[in-house]
Amino acid sequence: MAAIQELPRYMEEVWRPPTRTGLWPWFIQRITGALLVVFIMAHFWVTHFAVPGEEITFIGVSGRLQTFFFMVLDSALLATAIYHGLNGVRNVIFDFNPGPAAKVVISWAIFVVGLVTFVYGVNALFPFITGRPLFT
């Protein structure tokens, strides 16, 4: 049975989750990064290549967004982009090594900003389904 080798130093820094930011935010950052690639490619393909030569119009976009699949796709793209971006901001702030109380305040503030941004974004998508926004 072969012994498990340690990672080379340059790989160790990439694959070992940092202790200051936590395992789950680090892990979800990687997952959302991969999902963003998939969602952005799907969004780009649908927008530009699904129907060759089709002009992008409000009527076409609203028709597409009335289907459940595209509403879920756009909402998932919005959620992953918000999480990935705001968690990156959180990681940069945590690199300055604030105290434990400041980390809690920063994390909650970023969570609230993300939640408000997501609700605002879904509010912008919602009229395509119902004809009226969630909030006016």
mmCIF file of N, CA and C in Angstrom:
data_model
loop_
_atom_site.group_PDB
_atom_site.id
_atom_site.type_symbol
_atom_site.label_atom_id
_atom_site.label_comp_id
_atom_site.label_asym_id
_atom_site.label_seq_id
_atom_site.Cartn_x
_atom_site.Cartn_y
_atom_site.Cartn_z
ATOM 1 N N MET A 1 0.848 -1.183 0.000
ATOM 2 C CA MET A 1 0.000 0.000 0.000
ATOM 3 C C MET A 1 0.888 1.238 0.000
ATOM 4 N N ALA A 2 0.640 2.107 -0.948
ATOM 5 C CA ALA A 2 1.471 3.301 -1.086
ATOM 6 C C ALA A 2 1.080 4.332 -0.030
ATOM 7 N N ALA A 3 2.065 5.020 0.445
ATOM 8 C CA ALA A 3 1.826 6.078 1.425
ATOM 9 C C ALA A 3 1.280 7.314 0.713
ATOM 10 N N ILE A 4 0.408 8.023 1.374
ATOM 11 C CA ILE A 4 -0.148 9.255 0.808
ATOM 12 C C ILE A 4 0.905 10.344 0.907
ATOM 13 N N GLN A 5 1.199 10.948 -0.232
ATOM 14 C CA GLN A 5 2.193 12.017 -0.252
ATOM 15 C C GLN A 5 1.521 13.343 0.070
ATOM 16 N N GLU A 6 2.290 14.219 0.668
ATOM 17 C CA GLU A 6 1.788 15.558 0.913
ATOM 18 C C GLU A 6 1.807 16.352 -0.386
ATOM 19 N N LEU A 7 0.931 17.322 -0.460
ATOM 20 C CA LEU A 7 0.874 18.173 -1.638
ATOM 21 C C LEU A 7 2.107 19.066 -1.708
ATOM 22 N N PRO A 8 2.579 19.354 -2.926
ATOM 23 C CA PRO A 8 3.654 20.349 -3.046
ATOM 24 C C PRO A 8 3.173 21.688 -2.496
ATOM 25 N N ARG A 9 4.094 22.493 -2.058
ATOM 26 C CA ARG A 9 3.772 23.760 -1.393
ATOM 27 C C ARG A 9 2.871 24.666 -2.250
ATOM 28 N N TYR A 10 3.157 24.762 -3.549
ATOM 29 C CA TYR A 10 2.364 25.640 -4.399
ATOM 30 C C TYR A 10 0.930 25.130 -4.536
ATOM 31 N N MET A 11 0.691 23.838 -4.489
ATOM 32 C CA MET A 11 -0.657 23.290 -4.558
ATOM 33 C C MET A 11 -1.351 23.344 -3.204
ATOM 34 N N GLU A 12 -0.577 23.256 -2.161
ATOM 35 C CA GLU A 12 -1.129 23.273 -0.815
ATOM 36 C C GLU A 12 -1.856 24.574 -0.544
ATOM 37 N N GLU A 13 -1.319 25.679 -1.012
ATOM 38 C CA GLU A 13 -1.935 26.987 -0.792
ATOM 39 C C GLU A 13 -3.243 27.124 -1.569
ATOM 40 N N VAL A 14 -3.364 26.422 -2.699
ATOM 41 C CA VAL A 14 -4.563 26.514 -3.515
ATOM 42 C C VAL A 14 -5.677 25.617 -2.972
ATOM 43 N N TRP A 15 -5.344 24.407 -2.547
ATOM 44 C CA TRP A 15 -6.358 23.421 -2.205
ATOM 45 C C TRP A 15 -6.690 23.334 -0.719
ATOM 46 N N ARG A 16 -5.919 23.927 0.131
ATOM 47 C CA ARG A 16 -6.229 23.884 1.557
ATOM 48 C C ARG A 16 -7.108 25.071 1.903
ATOM 49 N N PRO A 17 -8.279 24.795 2.507
ATOM 50 C CA PRO A 17 -9.156 25.917 2.834
ATOM 51 C C PRO A 17 -8.536 26.799 3.905
ATOM 52 N N PRO A 18 -8.666 28.096 3.747
ATOM 53 C CA PRO A 18 -8.097 28.998 4.741
ATOM 54 C C PRO A 18 -8.861 28.890 6.060
ATOM 55 N N THR A 19 -8.148 29.054 7.148
ATOM 56 C CA THR A 19 -8.780 28.930 8.456
ATOM 57 C C THR A 19 -9.539 30.191 8.836
ATOM 58 N N ARG A 20 -9.177 31.337 8.283
ATOM 59 C CA ARG A 20 -9.839 32.586 8.667
ATOM 60 C C ARG A 20 -11.247 32.706 8.090
ATOM 61 N N THR A 21 -11.505 32.097 6.948
ATOM 62 C CA THR A 21 -12.805 32.281 6.310
ATOM 63 C C THR A 21 -13.740 31.108 6.517
ATOM 64 N N GLY A 22 -13.256 29.951 6.895
ATOM 65 C CA GLY A 22 -14.110 28.802 7.139
ATOM 66 C C GLY A 22 -14.170 27.851 5.963
ATOM 67 N N LEU A 23 -14.429 26.590 6.281
ATOM 68 C CA LEU A 23 -14.460 25.539 5.265
ATOM 69 C C LEU A 23 -15.635 25.697 4.311
ATOM 70 N N TRP A 24 -16.856 25.875 4.834
ATOM 71 C CA TRP A 24 -18.028 25.906 3.959
ATOM 72 C C TRP A 24 -18.049 27.092 3.012
ATOM 73 N N PRO A 25 -17.763 28.301 3.463
ATOM 74 C CA PRO A 25 -17.698 29.391 2.481
ATOM 75 C C PRO A 25 -16.631 29.148 1.415
ATOM 76 N N TRP A 26 -15.503 28.562 1.811
ATOM 77 C CA TRP A 26 -14.431 28.249 0.858
ATOM 78 C C TRP A 26 -14.917 27.229 -0.157
ATOM 79 N N PHE A 27 -15.594 26.182 0.321
ATOM 80 C CA PHE A 27 -16.078 25.113 -0.548
ATOM 81 C C PHE A 27 -17.172 25.624 -1.489
ATOM 82 N N ILE A 28 -18.127 26.375 -0.940
ATOM 83 C CA ILE A 28 -19.223 26.892 -1.758
ATOM 84 C C ILE A 28 -18.706 27.898 -2.782
ATOM 85 N N GLN A 29 -17.635 28.612 -2.455
ATOM 86 C CA GLN A 29 -17.015 29.537 -3.419
ATOM 87 C C GLN A 29 -16.551 28.766 -4.655
ATOM 88 N N ARG A 30 -15.977 27.590 -4.458
ATOM 89 C CA ARG A 30 -15.519 26.771 -5.595
ATOM 90 C C ARG A 30 -16.703 26.251 -6.395
ATOM 91 N N ILE A 31 -17.742 25.798 -5.688
ATOM 92 C CA ILE A 31 -18.933 25.276 -6.366
ATOM 93 C C ILE A 31 -19.623 26.378 -7.174
ATOM 94 N N THR A 32 -19.810 27.553 -6.577
ATOM 95 C CA THR A 32 -20.471 28.639 -7.305
ATOM 96 C C THR A 32 -19.632 29.119 -8.479
ATOM 97 N N GLY A 33 -18.316 29.043 -8.358
ATOM 98 C CA GLY A 33 -17.458 29.397 -9.488
ATOM 99 C C GLY A 33 -17.695 28.477 -10.670
ATOM 100 N N ALA A 34 -17.781 27.170 -10.395
ATOM 101 C CA ALA A 34 -18.044 26.201 -11.462
ATOM 102 C C ALA A 34 -19.457 26.376 -12.018
ATOM 103 N N LEU A 35 -20.427 26.596 -11.129
ATOM 104 C CA LEU A 35 -21.801 26.802 -11.588
ATOM 105 C C LEU A 35 -21.935 28.076 -12.425
ATOM 106 N N LEU A 36 -21.201 29.117 -12.058
ATOM 107 C CA LEU A 36 -21.253 30.357 -12.834
ATOM 108 C C LEU A 36 -20.802 30.122 -14.270
ATOM 109 N N VAL A 37 -19.775 29.324 -14.444
ATOM 110 C CA VAL A 37 -19.315 29.021 -15.804
ATOM 111 C C VAL A 37 -20.434 28.349 -16.591
ATOM 112 N N VAL A 38 -21.107 27.369 -15.983
ATOM 113 C CA VAL A 38 -22.186 26.648 -16.654
ATOM 114 C C VAL A 38 -23.370 27.579 -16.934
ATOM 115 N N PHE A 39 -23.798 28.337 -15.914
ATOM 116 C CA PHE A 39 -24.953 29.210 -16.088
ATOM 117 C C PHE A 39 -24.681 30.327 -17.101
ATOM 118 N N ILE A 40 -23.499 30.897 -17.069
ATOM 119 C CA ILE A 40 -23.179 31.972 -18.019
ATOM 120 C C ILE A 40 -23.101 31.421 -19.440
ATOM 121 N N MET A 41 -22.528 30.225 -19.599
ATOM 122 C CA MET A 41 -22.484 29.616 -20.934
ATOM 123 C C MET A 41 -23.899 29.334 -21.440
ATOM 124 N N ALA A 42 -24.783 28.811 -20.572
ATOM 125 C CA ALA A 42 -26.164 28.545 -20.966
ATOM 126 C C ALA A 42 -26.881 29.850 -21.320
ATOM 127 N N HIS A 43 -26.685 30.863 -20.501
ATOM 128 C CA HIS A 43 -27.309 32.170 -20.754
ATOM 129 C C HIS A 43 -26.830 32.756 -22.086
ATOM 130 N N PHE A 44 -25.541 32.689 -22.322
ATOM 131 C CA PHE A 44 -24.966 33.226 -23.557
ATOM 132 C C PHE A 44 -25.476 32.445 -24.764
ATOM 133 N N TRP A 45 -25.544 31.114 -24.648
ATOM 134 C CA TRP A 45 -25.992 30.293 -25.758
ATOM 135 C C TRP A 45 -27.450 30.591 -26.084
ATOM 136 N N VAL A 46 -28.294 30.638 -25.066
ATOM 137 C CA VAL A 46 -29.717 30.897 -25.298
ATOM 138 C C VAL A 46 -29.923 32.281 -25.884
ATOM 139 N N THR A 47 -29.184 33.258 -25.375
ATOM 140 C CA THR A 47 -29.361 34.626 -25.836
ATOM 141 C C THR A 47 -28.895 34.821 -27.271
ATOM 142 N N HIS A 48 -27.796 34.172 -27.652
ATOM 143 C CA HIS A 48 -27.181 34.481 -28.942
ATOM 144 C C HIS A 48 -27.258 33.383 -29.994
ATOM 145 N N PHE A 49 -27.390 32.117 -29.582
ATOM 146 C CA PHE A 49 -27.266 31.043 -30.570
ATOM 147 C C PHE A 49 -28.458 30.096 -30.639
ATOM 148 N N ALA A 50 -29.407 30.159 -29.726
ATOM 149 C CA ALA A 50 -30.508 29.191 -29.716
ATOM 150 C C ALA A 50 -31.330 29.269 -30.993
ATOM 151 N N VAL A 51 -31.632 30.469 -31.432
ATOM 152 C CA VAL A 51 -32.348 30.675 -32.696
ATOM 153 C C VAL A 51 -31.469 31.568 -33.550
ATOM 154 N N PRO A 52 -30.723 30.984 -34.496
ATOM 155 C CA PRO A 52 -29.796 31.789 -35.298
ATOM 156 C C PRO A 52 -30.519 32.899 -36.063
ATOM 157 N N GLY A 53 -29.930 34.071 -36.005
ATOM 158 C CA GLY A 53 -30.469 35.210 -36.731
ATOM 159 C C GLY A 53 -31.605 35.925 -36.030
ATOM 160 N N GLU A 54 -32.062 35.393 -34.892
ATOM 161 C CA GLU A 54 -33.153 36.048 -34.172
ATOM 162 C C GLU A 54 -32.646 37.320 -33.512
ATOM 163 N N GLU A 55 -33.403 38.377 -33.664
ATOM 164 C CA GLU A 55 -33.055 39.640 -33.033
ATOM 165 C C GLU A 55 -33.497 39.597 -31.567
ATOM 166 N N ILE A 56 -32.674 40.115 -30.678
ATOM 167 C CA ILE A 56 -33.014 40.137 -29.258
ATOM 168 C C ILE A 56 -33.958 41.300 -29.018
ATOM 169 N N THR A 57 -35.202 40.979 -28.634
ATOM 170 C CA THR A 57 -36.222 41.998 -28.394
ATOM 171 C C THR A 57 -36.840 41.776 -27.019
ATOM 172 N N PHE A 58 -37.533 42.775 -26.535
ATOM 173 C CA PHE A 58 -38.224 42.664 -25.252
ATOM 174 C C PHE A 58 -39.269 41.559 -25.296
ATOM 175 N N ILE A 59 -39.996 41.464 -26.403
ATOM 176 C CA ILE A 59 -41.042 40.442 -26.549
ATOM 177 C C ILE A 59 -40.416 39.044 -26.489
ATOM 178 N N GLY A 60 -39.296 38.854 -27.181
ATOM 179 C CA GLY A 60 -38.630 37.552 -27.168
ATOM 180 C C GLY A 60 -38.112 37.178 -25.793
ATOM 181 N N VAL A 61 -37.502 38.145 -25.113
ATOM 182 C CA VAL A 61 -36.968 37.891 -23.767
ATOM 183 C C VAL A 61 -38.103 37.615 -22.800
ATOM 184 N N SER A 62 -39.185 38.393 -22.865
ATOM 185 C CA SER A 62 -40.298 38.170 -21.940
ATOM 186 C C SER A 62 -40.979 36.832 -22.216
ATOM 187 N N GLY A 63 -41.045 36.424 -23.452
ATOM 188 C CA GLY A 63 -41.600 35.107 -23.779
ATOM 189 C C GLY A 63 -40.747 33.984 -23.220
ATOM 190 N N ARG A 64 -39.445 34.142 -23.313
ATOM 191 C CA ARG A 64 -38.522 33.142 -22.767
ATOM 192 C C ARG A 64 -38.625 33.074 -21.245
ATOM 193 N N LEU A 65 -38.704 34.224 -20.608
ATOM 194 C CA LEU A 65 -38.739 34.256 -19.147
ATOM 195 C C LEU A 65 -40.069 33.778 -18.569
ATOM 196 N N GLN A 66 -41.091 33.613 -19.394
ATOM 197 C CA GLN A 66 -42.352 33.090 -18.892
ATOM 198 C C GLN A 66 -42.321 31.576 -18.727
ATOM 199 N N THR A 67 -41.272 30.936 -19.217
ATOM 200 C CA THR A 67 -41.139 29.496 -19.007
ATOM 201 C C THR A 67 -40.415 29.248 -17.687
ATOM 202 N N PHE A 68 -40.806 28.174 -17.024
ATOM 203 C CA PHE A 68 -40.244 27.833 -15.721
ATOM 204 C C PHE A 68 -38.730 27.618 -15.807
ATOM 205 N N PHE A 69 -38.267 26.942 -16.864
ATOM 206 C CA PHE A 69 -36.841 26.627 -17.009
ATOM 207 C C PHE A 69 -35.983 27.888 -17.010
ATOM 208 N N PHE A 70 -36.367 28.873 -17.799
ATOM 209 C CA PHE A 70 -35.547 30.077 -17.904
ATOM 210 C C PHE A 70 -35.657 30.964 -16.665
ATOM 211 N N MET A 71 -36.797 30.933 -16.004
ATOM 212 C CA MET A 71 -36.924 31.671 -14.755
ATOM 213 C C MET A 71 -35.985 31.072 -13.702
ATOM 214 N N VAL A 72 -35.941 29.745 -13.631
ATOM 215 C CA VAL A 72 -35.035 29.070 -12.685
ATOM 216 C C VAL A 72 -33.585 29.323 -13.079
ATOM 217 N N LEU A 73 -33.282 29.239 -14.371
ATOM 218 C CA LEU A 73 -31.916 29.471 -14.837
ATOM 219 C C LEU A 73 -31.446 30.886 -14.496
ATOM 220 N N ASP A 74 -32.249 31.882 -14.761
ATOM 221 C CA ASP A 74 -31.850 33.266 -14.466
ATOM 222 C C ASP A 74 -31.774 33.521 -12.963
ATOM 223 N N SER A 75 -32.691 32.939 -12.195
ATOM 224 C CA SER A 75 -32.638 33.095 -10.735
ATOM 225 C C SER A 75 -31.399 32.408 -10.165
ATOM 226 N N ALA A 76 -31.062 31.242 -10.687
ATOM 227 C CA ALA A 76 -29.863 30.533 -10.222
ATOM 228 C C ALA A 76 -28.600 31.296 -10.605
ATOM 229 N N LEU A 77 -28.573 31.867 -11.792
ATOM 230 C CA LEU A 77 -27.435 32.690 -12.203
ATOM 231 C C LEU A 77 -27.292 33.892 -11.278
ATOM 232 N N LEU A 78 -28.397 34.530 -10.963
ATOM 233 C CA LEU A 78 -28.381 35.673 -10.054
ATOM 234 C C LEU A 78 -27.881 35.271 -8.673
ATOM 235 N N ALA A 79 -28.409 34.179 -8.119
ATOM 236 C CA ALA A 79 -28.025 33.742 -6.773
ATOM 237 C C ALA A 79 -26.552 33.346 -6.706
ATOM 238 N N THR A 80 -26.068 32.597 -7.687
ATOM 239 C CA THR A 80 -24.666 32.174 -7.649
ATOM 240 C C THR A 80 -23.723 33.357 -7.854
ATOM 241 N N ALA A 81 -24.100 34.290 -8.724
ATOM 242 C CA ALA A 81 -23.244 35.462 -8.934
ATOM 243 C C ALA A 81 -23.172 36.324 -7.676
ATOM 244 N N ILE A 82 -24.310 36.504 -7.007
ATOM 245 C CA ILE A 82 -24.322 37.301 -5.779
ATOM 246 C C ILE A 82 -23.481 36.623 -4.704
ATOM 247 N N TYR A 83 -23.696 35.310 -4.499
ATOM 248 C CA TYR A 83 -22.925 34.620 -3.458
ATOM 249 C C TYR A 83 -21.433 34.665 -3.766
ATOM 250 N N HIS A 84 -21.083 34.321 -4.996
ATOM 251 C CA HIS A 84 -19.672 34.248 -5.375
ATOM 252 C C HIS A 84 -18.988 35.609 -5.215
ATOM 253 N N GLY A 85 -19.653 36.654 -5.669
ATOM 254 C CA GLY A 85 -19.064 37.988 -5.575
ATOM 255 C C GLY A 85 -18.944 38.490 -4.150
ATOM 256 N N LEU A 86 -20.027 38.355 -3.376
ATOM 257 C CA LEU A 86 -19.997 38.868 -2.005
ATOM 258 C C LEU A 86 -19.114 38.027 -1.090
ATOM 259 N N ASN A 87 -19.056 36.719 -1.336
ATOM 260 C CA ASN A 87 -18.141 35.899 -0.536
ATOM 261 C C ASN A 87 -16.690 36.250 -0.867
ATOM 262 N N GLY A 88 -16.427 36.612 -2.103
ATOM 263 C CA GLY A 88 -15.083 37.079 -2.463
ATOM 264 C C GLY A 88 -14.728 38.365 -1.740
ATOM 265 N N VAL A 89 -15.691 39.281 -1.652
ATOM 266 C CA VAL A 89 -15.469 40.525 -0.899
ATOM 267 C C VAL A 89 -15.207 40.197 0.567
ATOM 268 N N ARG A 90 -15.995 39.280 1.123
ATOM 269 C CA ARG A 90 -15.817 38.854 2.517
ATOM 270 C C ARG A 90 -14.419 38.272 2.734
ATOM 271 N N ASN A 91 -13.965 37.460 1.811
ATOM 272 C CA ASN A 91 -12.630 36.859 1.934
ATOM 273 C C ASN A 91 -11.532 37.919 1.890
ATOM 274 N N VAL A 92 -11.697 38.903 1.025
ATOM 275 C CA VAL A 92 -10.701 39.979 0.954
ATOM 276 C C VAL A 92 -10.668 40.753 2.267
ATOM 277 N N ILE A 93 -11.846 41.062 2.809
ATOM 278 C CA ILE A 93 -11.899 41.764 4.094
ATOM 279 C C ILE A 93 -11.277 40.910 5.196
ATOM 280 N N PHE A 94 -11.563 39.622 5.192
ATOM 281 C CA PHE A 94 -11.016 38.730 6.221
ATOM 282 C C PHE A 94 -9.505 38.564 6.093
ATOM 283 N N ASP A 95 -8.945 38.821 4.921
ATOM 284 C CA ASP A 95 -7.486 38.780 4.761
ATOM 285 C C ASP A 95 -6.795 39.847 5.598
ATOM 286 N N PHE A 96 -7.543 40.892 5.956
ATOM 287 C CA PHE A 96 -6.990 41.923 6.831
ATOM 288 C C PHE A 96 -7.085 41.531 8.304
ATOM 289 N N ASN A 97 -7.613 40.337 8.564
ATOM 290 C CA ASN A 97 -7.681 39.718 9.886
ATOM 291 C C ASN A 97 -8.381 40.595 10.932
ATOM 292 N N PRO A 98 -9.666 40.901 10.704
ATOM 293 C CA PRO A 98 -10.403 41.644 11.729
ATOM 294 C C PRO A 98 -10.667 40.742 12.938
ATOM 295 N N GLY A 99 -11.054 41.323 14.025
ATOM 296 C CA GLY A 99 -11.342 40.549 15.229
ATOM 297 C C GLY A 99 -12.578 39.669 15.059
ATOM 298 N N PRO A 100 -12.800 38.740 15.999
ATOM 299 C CA PRO A 100 -13.936 37.828 15.898
ATOM 300 C C PRO A 100 -15.294 38.532 15.844
ATOM 301 N N ALA A 101 -15.477 39.568 16.653
ATOM 302 C CA ALA A 101 -16.752 40.298 16.643
ATOM 303 C C ALA A 101 -16.950 41.008 15.304
ATOM 304 N N ALA A 102 -15.882 41.577 14.768
ATOM 305 C CA ALA A 102 -15.974 42.259 13.469
ATOM 306 C C ALA A 102 -16.302 41.264 12.355
ATOM 307 N N LYS A 103 -15.770 40.042 12.449
ATOM 308 C CA LYS A 103 -16.066 39.020 11.434
ATOM 309 C C LYS A 103 -17.549 38.680 11.425
ATOM 310 N N VAL A 104 -18.144 38.596 12.603
ATOM 311 C CA VAL A 104 -19.571 38.295 12.684
ATOM 312 C C VAL A 104 -20.385 39.430 12.077
ATOM 313 N N VAL A 105 -20.050 40.658 12.408
ATOM 314 C CA VAL A 105 -20.770 41.824 11.875
ATOM 315 C C VAL A 105 -20.603 41.902 10.359
ATOM 316 N N ILE A 106 -19.392 41.691 9.889
ATOM 317 C CA ILE A 106 -19.125 41.738 8.445
ATOM 318 C C ILE A 106 -19.909 40.648 7.724
ATOM 319 N N SER A 107 -19.896 39.436 8.267
ATOM 320 C CA SER A 107 -20.614 38.331 7.632
ATOM 321 C C SER A 107 -22.109 38.604 7.564
ATOM 322 N N TRP A 108 -22.686 39.105 8.644
ATOM 323 C CA TRP A 108 -24.113 39.411 8.642
ATOM 324 C C TRP A 108 -24.435 40.572 7.708
ATOM 325 N N ALA A 109 -23.593 41.580 7.671
ATOM 326 C CA ALA A 109 -23.828 42.709 6.772
ATOM 327 C C ALA A 109 -23.791 42.253 5.315
ATOM 328 N N ILE A 110 -22.839 41.420 4.979
ATOM 329 C CA ILE A 110 -22.741 40.920 3.605
ATOM 330 C C ILE A 110 -23.928 40.014 3.286
ATOM 331 N N PHE A 111 -24.370 39.223 4.251
ATOM 332 C CA PHE A 111 -25.555 38.379 4.057
ATOM 333 C C PHE A 111 -26.783 39.238 3.759
ATOM 334 N N VAL A 112 -26.976 40.297 4.514
ATOM 335 C CA VAL A 112 -28.133 41.180 4.311
ATOM 336 C C VAL A 112 -28.055 41.862 2.947
ATOM 337 N N VAL A 113 -26.874 42.342 2.579
ATOM 338 C CA VAL A 113 -26.704 42.964 1.256
ATOM 339 C C VAL A 113 -27.031 41.955 0.156
ATOM 340 N N GLY A 114 -26.562 40.726 0.307
ATOM 341 C CA GLY A 114 -26.843 39.691 -0.682
ATOM 342 C C GLY A 114 -28.322 39.362 -0.780
ATOM 343 N N LEU A 115 -28.968 39.263 0.368
ATOM 344 C CA LEU A 115 -30.395 38.951 0.388
ATOM 345 C C LEU A 115 -31.215 40.073 -0.257
ATOM 346 N N VAL A 116 -30.902 41.312 0.081
ATOM 347 C CA VAL A 116 -31.614 42.453 -0.511
ATOM 348 C C VAL A 116 -31.371 42.498 -2.020
ATOM 349 N N THR A 117 -30.148 42.245 -2.442
ATOM 350 C CA THR A 117 -29.822 42.245 -3.871
ATOM 351 C C THR A 117 -30.570 41.138 -4.602
ATOM 352 N N PHE A 118 -30.657 39.953 -3.995
ATOM 353 C CA PHE A 118 -31.374 38.841 -4.623
ATOM 354 C C PHE A 118 -32.862 39.151 -4.746
ATOM 355 N N VAL A 119 -33.466 39.678 -3.686
ATOM 356 C CA VAL A 119 -34.891 40.018 -3.724
ATOM 357 C C VAL A 119 -35.142 41.096 -4.786
ATOM 358 N N TYR A 120 -34.248 42.080 -4.872
ATOM 359 C CA TYR A 120 -34.373 43.121 -5.887
ATOM 360 C C TYR A 120 -34.283 42.524 -7.297
ATOM 361 N N GLY A 121 -33.344 41.602 -7.494
ATOM 362 C CA GLY A 121 -33.190 40.971 -8.798
ATOM 363 C C GLY A 121 -34.372 40.105 -9.180
ATOM 364 N N VAL A 122 -34.893 39.326 -8.221
ATOM 365 C CA VAL A 122 -36.075 38.505 -8.496
ATOM 366 C C VAL A 122 -37.282 39.403 -8.748
ATOM 367 N N ASN A 123 -37.350 40.515 -8.041
ATOM 368 C CA ASN A 123 -38.424 41.475 -8.280
ATOM 369 C C ASN A 123 -38.382 42.004 -9.712
ATOM 370 N N ALA A 124 -37.198 42.114 -10.271
ATOM 371 C CA ALA A 124 -37.069 42.559 -11.663
ATOM 372 C C ALA A 124 -37.481 41.458 -12.641
ATOM 373 N N LEU A 125 -37.308 40.185 -12.262
ATOM 374 C CA LEU A 125 -37.694 39.073 -13.134
ATOM 375 C C LEU A 125 -39.176 38.720 -13.008
ATOM 376 N N PHE A 126 -39.749 38.952 -11.845
ATOM 377 C CA PHE A 126 -41.102 38.502 -11.541
ATOM 378 C C PHE A 126 -42.183 39.054 -12.473
ATOM 379 N N PRO A 127 -42.109 40.289 -12.935
ATOM 380 C CA PRO A 127 -43.167 40.789 -13.830
ATOM 381 C C PRO A 127 -43.311 39.988 -15.122
ATOM 382 N N PHE A 128 -42.284 39.292 -15.529
ATOM 383 C CA PHE A 128 -42.375 38.501 -16.747
ATOM 384 C C PHE A 128 -43.311 37.313 -16.567
ATOM 385 N N ILE A 129 -43.526 36.880 -15.324
ATOM 386 C CA ILE A 129 -44.430 35.766 -15.056
ATOM 387 C C ILE A 129 -45.843 36.269 -14.788
ATOM 388 N N THR A 130 -45.964 37.229 -13.890
ATOM 389 C CA THR A 130 -47.285 37.662 -13.428
ATOM 390 C C THR A 130 -47.774 38.938 -14.089
ATOM 391 N N GLY A 131 -46.898 39.694 -14.700
ATOM 392 C CA GLY A 131 -47.293 40.969 -15.287
ATOM 393 C C GLY A 131 -47.178 42.135 -14.316
ATOM 394 N N ARG A 132 -46.809 41.845 -13.062
ATOM 395 C CA ARG A 132 -46.617 42.921 -12.085
ATOM 396 C C ARG A 132 -45.483 42.542 -11.160
ATOM 397 N N PRO A 133 -44.772 43.525 -10.616
ATOM 398 C CA PRO A 133 -43.649 43.228 -9.714
ATOM 399 C C PRO A 133 -44.135 42.731 -8.353
ATOM 400 N N LEU A 134 -43.244 42.053 -7.633
ATOM 401 C CA LEU A 134 -43.539 41.638 -6.260
ATOM 402 C C LEU A 134 -43.757 42.835 -5.382
ATOM 403 N N PHE A 135 -42.837 43.817 -5.506
ATOM 404 C CA PHE A 135 -42.881 45.028 -4.699
ATOM 405 C C PHE A 135 -42.927 46.229 -5.630
ATOM 406 N N THR A 136 -43.682 47.230 -5.258
ATOM 407 C CA THR A 136 -43.729 48.423 -6.097
ATOM 408 C C THR A 136 -43.097 49.585 -5.401
#
